[in-house]
Tab-separated table of C-alpha atoms in Angstrom:
chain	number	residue	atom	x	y	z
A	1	UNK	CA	0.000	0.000	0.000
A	2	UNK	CA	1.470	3.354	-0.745
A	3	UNK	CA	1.875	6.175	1.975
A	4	UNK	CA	2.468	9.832	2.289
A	5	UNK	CA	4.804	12.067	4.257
A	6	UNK	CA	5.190	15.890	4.513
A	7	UNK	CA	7.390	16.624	6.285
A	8	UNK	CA	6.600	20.068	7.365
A	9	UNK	CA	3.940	20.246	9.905
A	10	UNK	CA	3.852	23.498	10.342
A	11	UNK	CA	5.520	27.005	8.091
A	12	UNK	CA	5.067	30.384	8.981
A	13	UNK	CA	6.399	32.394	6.330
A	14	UNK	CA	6.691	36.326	5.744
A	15	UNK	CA	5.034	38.068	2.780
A	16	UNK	CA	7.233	37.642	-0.154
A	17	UNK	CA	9.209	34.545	0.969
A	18	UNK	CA	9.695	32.025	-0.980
A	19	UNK	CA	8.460	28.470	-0.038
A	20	UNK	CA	8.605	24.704	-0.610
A	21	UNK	CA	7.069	21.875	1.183
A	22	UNK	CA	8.087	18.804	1.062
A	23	UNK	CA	6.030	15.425	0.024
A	24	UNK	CA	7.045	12.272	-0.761
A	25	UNK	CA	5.749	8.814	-1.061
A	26	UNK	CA	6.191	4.882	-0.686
A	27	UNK	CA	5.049	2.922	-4.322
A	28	UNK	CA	7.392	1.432	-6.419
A	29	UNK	CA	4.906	1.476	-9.401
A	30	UNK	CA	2.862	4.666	-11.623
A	31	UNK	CA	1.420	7.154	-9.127
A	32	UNK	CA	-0.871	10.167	-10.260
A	33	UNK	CA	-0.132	12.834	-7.815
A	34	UNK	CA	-1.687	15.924	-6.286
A	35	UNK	CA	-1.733	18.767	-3.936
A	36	UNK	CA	-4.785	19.816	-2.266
A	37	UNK	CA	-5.329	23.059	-0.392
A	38	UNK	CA	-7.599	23.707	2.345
A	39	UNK	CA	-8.182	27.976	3.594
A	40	UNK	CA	-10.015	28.626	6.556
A	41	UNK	CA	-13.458	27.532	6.401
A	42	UNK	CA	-13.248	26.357	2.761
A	43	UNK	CA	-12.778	23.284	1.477
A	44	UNK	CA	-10.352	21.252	0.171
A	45	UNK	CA	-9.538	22.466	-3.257
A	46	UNK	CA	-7.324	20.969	-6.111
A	47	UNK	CA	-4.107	23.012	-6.792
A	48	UNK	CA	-2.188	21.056	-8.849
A	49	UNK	CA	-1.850	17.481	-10.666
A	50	UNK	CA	0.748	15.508	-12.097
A	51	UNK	CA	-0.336	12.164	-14.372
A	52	UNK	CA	2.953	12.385	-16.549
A	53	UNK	CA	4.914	13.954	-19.020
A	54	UNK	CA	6.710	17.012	-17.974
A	55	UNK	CA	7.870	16.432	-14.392
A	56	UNK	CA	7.581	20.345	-13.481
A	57	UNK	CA	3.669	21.322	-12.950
A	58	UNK	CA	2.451	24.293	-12.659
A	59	UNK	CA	-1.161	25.113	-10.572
A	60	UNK	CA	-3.305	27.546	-9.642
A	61	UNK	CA	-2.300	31.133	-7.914
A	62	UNK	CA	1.199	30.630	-8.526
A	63	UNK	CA	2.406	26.981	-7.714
A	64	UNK	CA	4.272	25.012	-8.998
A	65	UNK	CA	5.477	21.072	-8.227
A	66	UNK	CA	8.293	19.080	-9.593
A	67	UNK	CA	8.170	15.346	-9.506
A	68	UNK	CA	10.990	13.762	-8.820
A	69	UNK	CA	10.580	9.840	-9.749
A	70	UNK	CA	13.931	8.782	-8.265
A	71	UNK	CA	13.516	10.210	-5.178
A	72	UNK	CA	9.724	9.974	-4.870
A	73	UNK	CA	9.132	13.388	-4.292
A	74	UNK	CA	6.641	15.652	-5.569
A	75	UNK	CA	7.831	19.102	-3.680
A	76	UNK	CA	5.259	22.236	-3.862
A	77	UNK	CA	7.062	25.502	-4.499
A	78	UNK	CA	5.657	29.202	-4.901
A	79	UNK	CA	8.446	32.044	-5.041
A	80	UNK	CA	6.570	34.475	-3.373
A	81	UNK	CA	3.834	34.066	-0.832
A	82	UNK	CA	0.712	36.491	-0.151
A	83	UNK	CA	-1.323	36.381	3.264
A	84	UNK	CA	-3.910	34.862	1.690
A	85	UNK	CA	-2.249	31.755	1.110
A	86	UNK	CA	-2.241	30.884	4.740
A	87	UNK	CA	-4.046	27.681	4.697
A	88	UNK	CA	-3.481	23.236	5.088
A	89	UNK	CA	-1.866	21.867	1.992
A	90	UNK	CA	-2.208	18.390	1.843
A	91	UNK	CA	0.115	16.147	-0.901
A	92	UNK	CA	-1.520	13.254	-1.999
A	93	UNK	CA	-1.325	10.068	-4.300
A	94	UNK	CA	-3.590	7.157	-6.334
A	95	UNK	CA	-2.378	4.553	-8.056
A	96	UNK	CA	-3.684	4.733	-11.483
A	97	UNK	CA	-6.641	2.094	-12.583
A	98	UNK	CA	-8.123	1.681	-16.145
A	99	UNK	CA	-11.258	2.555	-16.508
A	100	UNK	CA	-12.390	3.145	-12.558
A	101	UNK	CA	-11.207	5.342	-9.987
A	102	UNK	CA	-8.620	4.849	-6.897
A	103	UNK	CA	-8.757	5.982	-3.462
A	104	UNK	CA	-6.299	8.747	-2.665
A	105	UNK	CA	-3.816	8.430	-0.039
A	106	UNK	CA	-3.011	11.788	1.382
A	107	UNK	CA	0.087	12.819	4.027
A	108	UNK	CA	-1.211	14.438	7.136
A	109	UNK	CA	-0.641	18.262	5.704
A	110	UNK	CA	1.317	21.465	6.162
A	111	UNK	CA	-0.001	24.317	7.705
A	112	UNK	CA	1.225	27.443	6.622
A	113	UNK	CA	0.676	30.342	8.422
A	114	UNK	CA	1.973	33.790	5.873
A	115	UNK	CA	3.156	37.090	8.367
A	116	UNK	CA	2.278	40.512	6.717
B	1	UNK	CA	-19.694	21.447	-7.787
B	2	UNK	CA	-19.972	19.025	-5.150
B	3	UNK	CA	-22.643	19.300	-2.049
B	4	UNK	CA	-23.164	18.128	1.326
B	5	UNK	CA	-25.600	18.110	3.942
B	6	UNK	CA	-25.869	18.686	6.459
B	7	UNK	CA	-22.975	21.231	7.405
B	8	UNK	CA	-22.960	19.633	11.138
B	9	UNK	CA	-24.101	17.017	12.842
B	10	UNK	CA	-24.177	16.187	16.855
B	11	UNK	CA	-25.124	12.246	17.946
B	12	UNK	CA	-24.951	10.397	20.941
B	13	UNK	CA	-23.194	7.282	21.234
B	14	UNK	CA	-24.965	4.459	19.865
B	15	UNK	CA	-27.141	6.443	17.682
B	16	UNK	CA	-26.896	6.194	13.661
B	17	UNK	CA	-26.293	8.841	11.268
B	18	UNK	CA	-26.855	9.279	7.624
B	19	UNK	CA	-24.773	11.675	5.233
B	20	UNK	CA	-25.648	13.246	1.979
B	21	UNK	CA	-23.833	14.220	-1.070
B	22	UNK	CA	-24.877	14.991	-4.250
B	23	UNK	CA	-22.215	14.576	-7.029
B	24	UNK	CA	-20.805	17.429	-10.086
B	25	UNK	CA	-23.184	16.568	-12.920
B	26	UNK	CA	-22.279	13.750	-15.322
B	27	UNK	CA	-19.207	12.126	-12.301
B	28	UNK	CA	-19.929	8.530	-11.863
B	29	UNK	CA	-17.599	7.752	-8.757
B	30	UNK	CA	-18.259	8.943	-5.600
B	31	UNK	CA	-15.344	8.763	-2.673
B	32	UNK	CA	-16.288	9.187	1.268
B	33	UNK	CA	-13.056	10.105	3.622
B	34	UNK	CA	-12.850	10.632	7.269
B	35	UNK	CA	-10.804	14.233	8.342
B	36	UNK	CA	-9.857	14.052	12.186
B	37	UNK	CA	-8.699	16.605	13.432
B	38	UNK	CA	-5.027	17.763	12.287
B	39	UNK	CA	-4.743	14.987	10.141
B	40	UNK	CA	-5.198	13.703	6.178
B	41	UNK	CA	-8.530	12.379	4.814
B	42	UNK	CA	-8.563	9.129	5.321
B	43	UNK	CA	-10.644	7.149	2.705
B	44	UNK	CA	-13.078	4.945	3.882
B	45	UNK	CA	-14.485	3.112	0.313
B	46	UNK	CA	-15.698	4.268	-2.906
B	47	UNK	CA	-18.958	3.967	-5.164
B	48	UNK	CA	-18.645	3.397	-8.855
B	49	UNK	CA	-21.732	2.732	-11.091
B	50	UNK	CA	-23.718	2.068	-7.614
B	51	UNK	CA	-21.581	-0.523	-6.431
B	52	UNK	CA	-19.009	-0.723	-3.928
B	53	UNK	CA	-15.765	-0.420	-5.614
B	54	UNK	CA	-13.061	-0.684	-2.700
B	55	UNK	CA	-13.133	0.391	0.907
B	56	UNK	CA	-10.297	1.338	3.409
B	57	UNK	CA	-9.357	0.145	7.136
B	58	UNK	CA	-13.152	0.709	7.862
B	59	UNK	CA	-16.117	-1.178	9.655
B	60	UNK	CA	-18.488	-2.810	8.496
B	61	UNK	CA	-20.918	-0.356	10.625
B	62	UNK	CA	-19.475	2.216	8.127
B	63	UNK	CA	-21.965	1.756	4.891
B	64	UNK	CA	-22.850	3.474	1.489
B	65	UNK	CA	-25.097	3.792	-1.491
B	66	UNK	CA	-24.900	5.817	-4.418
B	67	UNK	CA	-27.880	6.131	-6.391
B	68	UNK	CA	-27.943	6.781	-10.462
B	69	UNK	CA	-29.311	10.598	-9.934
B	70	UNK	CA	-26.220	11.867	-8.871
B	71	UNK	CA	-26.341	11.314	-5.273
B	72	UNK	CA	-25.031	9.444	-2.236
B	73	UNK	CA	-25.190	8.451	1.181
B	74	UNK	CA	-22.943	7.228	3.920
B	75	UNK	CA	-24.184	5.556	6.912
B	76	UNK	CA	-22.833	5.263	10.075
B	77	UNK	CA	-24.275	2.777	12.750
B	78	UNK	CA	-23.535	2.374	16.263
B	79	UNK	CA	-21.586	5.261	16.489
B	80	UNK	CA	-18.433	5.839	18.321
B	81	UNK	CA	-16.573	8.785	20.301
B	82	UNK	CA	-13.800	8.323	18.075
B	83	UNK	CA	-16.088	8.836	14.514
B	84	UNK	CA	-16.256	12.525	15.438
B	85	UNK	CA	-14.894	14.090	12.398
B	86	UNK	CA	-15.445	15.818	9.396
B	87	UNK	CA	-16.294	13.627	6.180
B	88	UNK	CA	-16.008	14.817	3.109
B	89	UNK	CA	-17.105	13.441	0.109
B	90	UNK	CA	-15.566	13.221	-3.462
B	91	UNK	CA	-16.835	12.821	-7.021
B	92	UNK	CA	-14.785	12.410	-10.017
B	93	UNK	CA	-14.866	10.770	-13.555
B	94	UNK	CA	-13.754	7.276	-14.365
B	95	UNK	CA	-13.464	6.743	-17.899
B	96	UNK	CA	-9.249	6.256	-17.075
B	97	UNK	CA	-6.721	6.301	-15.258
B	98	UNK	CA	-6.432	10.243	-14.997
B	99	UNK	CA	-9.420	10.403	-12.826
B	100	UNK	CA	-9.300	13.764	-10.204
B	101	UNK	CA	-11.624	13.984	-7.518
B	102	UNK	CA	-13.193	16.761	-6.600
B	103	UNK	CA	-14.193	17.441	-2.782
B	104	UNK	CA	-17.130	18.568	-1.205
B	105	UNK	CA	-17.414	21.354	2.007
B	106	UNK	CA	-17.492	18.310	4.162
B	107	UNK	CA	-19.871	17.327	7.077
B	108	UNK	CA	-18.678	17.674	10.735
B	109	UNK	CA	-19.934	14.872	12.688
B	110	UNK	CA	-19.534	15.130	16.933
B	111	UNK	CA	-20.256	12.007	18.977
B	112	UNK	CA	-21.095	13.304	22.873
């Protein structure tokens, strides 16, 4: 069974900074992989998505993640943070299946917390 | 987009509970999770084409049905301090292997 870890439990950032968080997994076979972010109140919301091809994949508002097969990474960067993206970012992985879905495994999330 | 009722819940120990969902238009999968607090979703099984189509470390007093209008349920009997959480539900498309599901506002559940 495949697993998650992020490593970062917890970021506090100032406005500007730059920031990574780290994610990486346990499955020696194809993974799809994804970050999910989660703002105060909202709820969880798709940022970005890898399947294949190009390793470096860029989301919503700014992000960006790099998969990194021979380390099984898939690291979430943005070079400069606002305030409002102080929220839980949670990595996550499936296993791809033909023609039916897969349960996603997600790590147990990053709270950032972004200083004006 | 994806909807849940209700928002919250409070039960007593014992008692059984029933969650909604209604899937985005024209998704035939529907995922349930379970949120504690400060941690990942946690799946708990998955409904494809009405039928159960996997299920996590879950009991069986942890149950589901999705019907063909776009909507689901998850049922929880006998319930437990430890189910308080907040479950979200998923929807997505499977006609792949490049399926991405798409979450719900979630329902918080408290056991007293």
């Amino acid at each position: 069974a495949q697993s998650v870890s992020q490593h970062n439990h917890h970021v506090i950032l100032s406005e500007a900074a730059s920031l990574e968080l780290g994610c990486n997994y346990s499955y020696g076979g194809t993974v799809n992989l994804f970050w999910y972010v989660q703002y105060p109140g909202q709820h969880l919301q798709l940022l970005l998505k890898y399947f294949s091809g190009d390793p470096l994949v860029k989301g919503i508002k700014g992000f960006e993640a790099e998969f990194i097969k021979s380390k099984f990474s898939f690291n979430l960067r943005k070079p400069s943070v606002q305030w409002s993206d102080t929220a839980e970012y949670f990595c996550a992985v499936n296993v791809p299946q033909t023609g039916t879905a897969s349960k996603l495994t997600f790590g147990t999330g990053t709270r950032l917390q972004v200083m004006l | 987009g994806v909807t849940q009722s209700p928002t919250h819940l409070i039960k007593t120990r014992g008692q059984q509970v029933t969650l909604r969902c209604s899937s985005q238009s024209g998704h035939n999968t529907v995922s349930w999770y379970q949120q504690a607090l400060g941690q990942g979703p946690q799946f708990i099984f998955q409904y494809y084409r009405e039928e159960e189509n996997g299920r996590g470390n879950f009991p069986p007093r942890f149950s589901g049905l999705q019907f063909p209008n776009d909507s689901s349920e998850l049922n929880v009997n006998a319930l437990e301090l430890d189910d308080s959480a907040l479950y979200l539900c998923a929807s997505s498309w499977s006609g792949g292997n490049t399926d991405t599901q798409y979450f719900g506002p979630g329902t918080r559940l408290t056991v007293l």
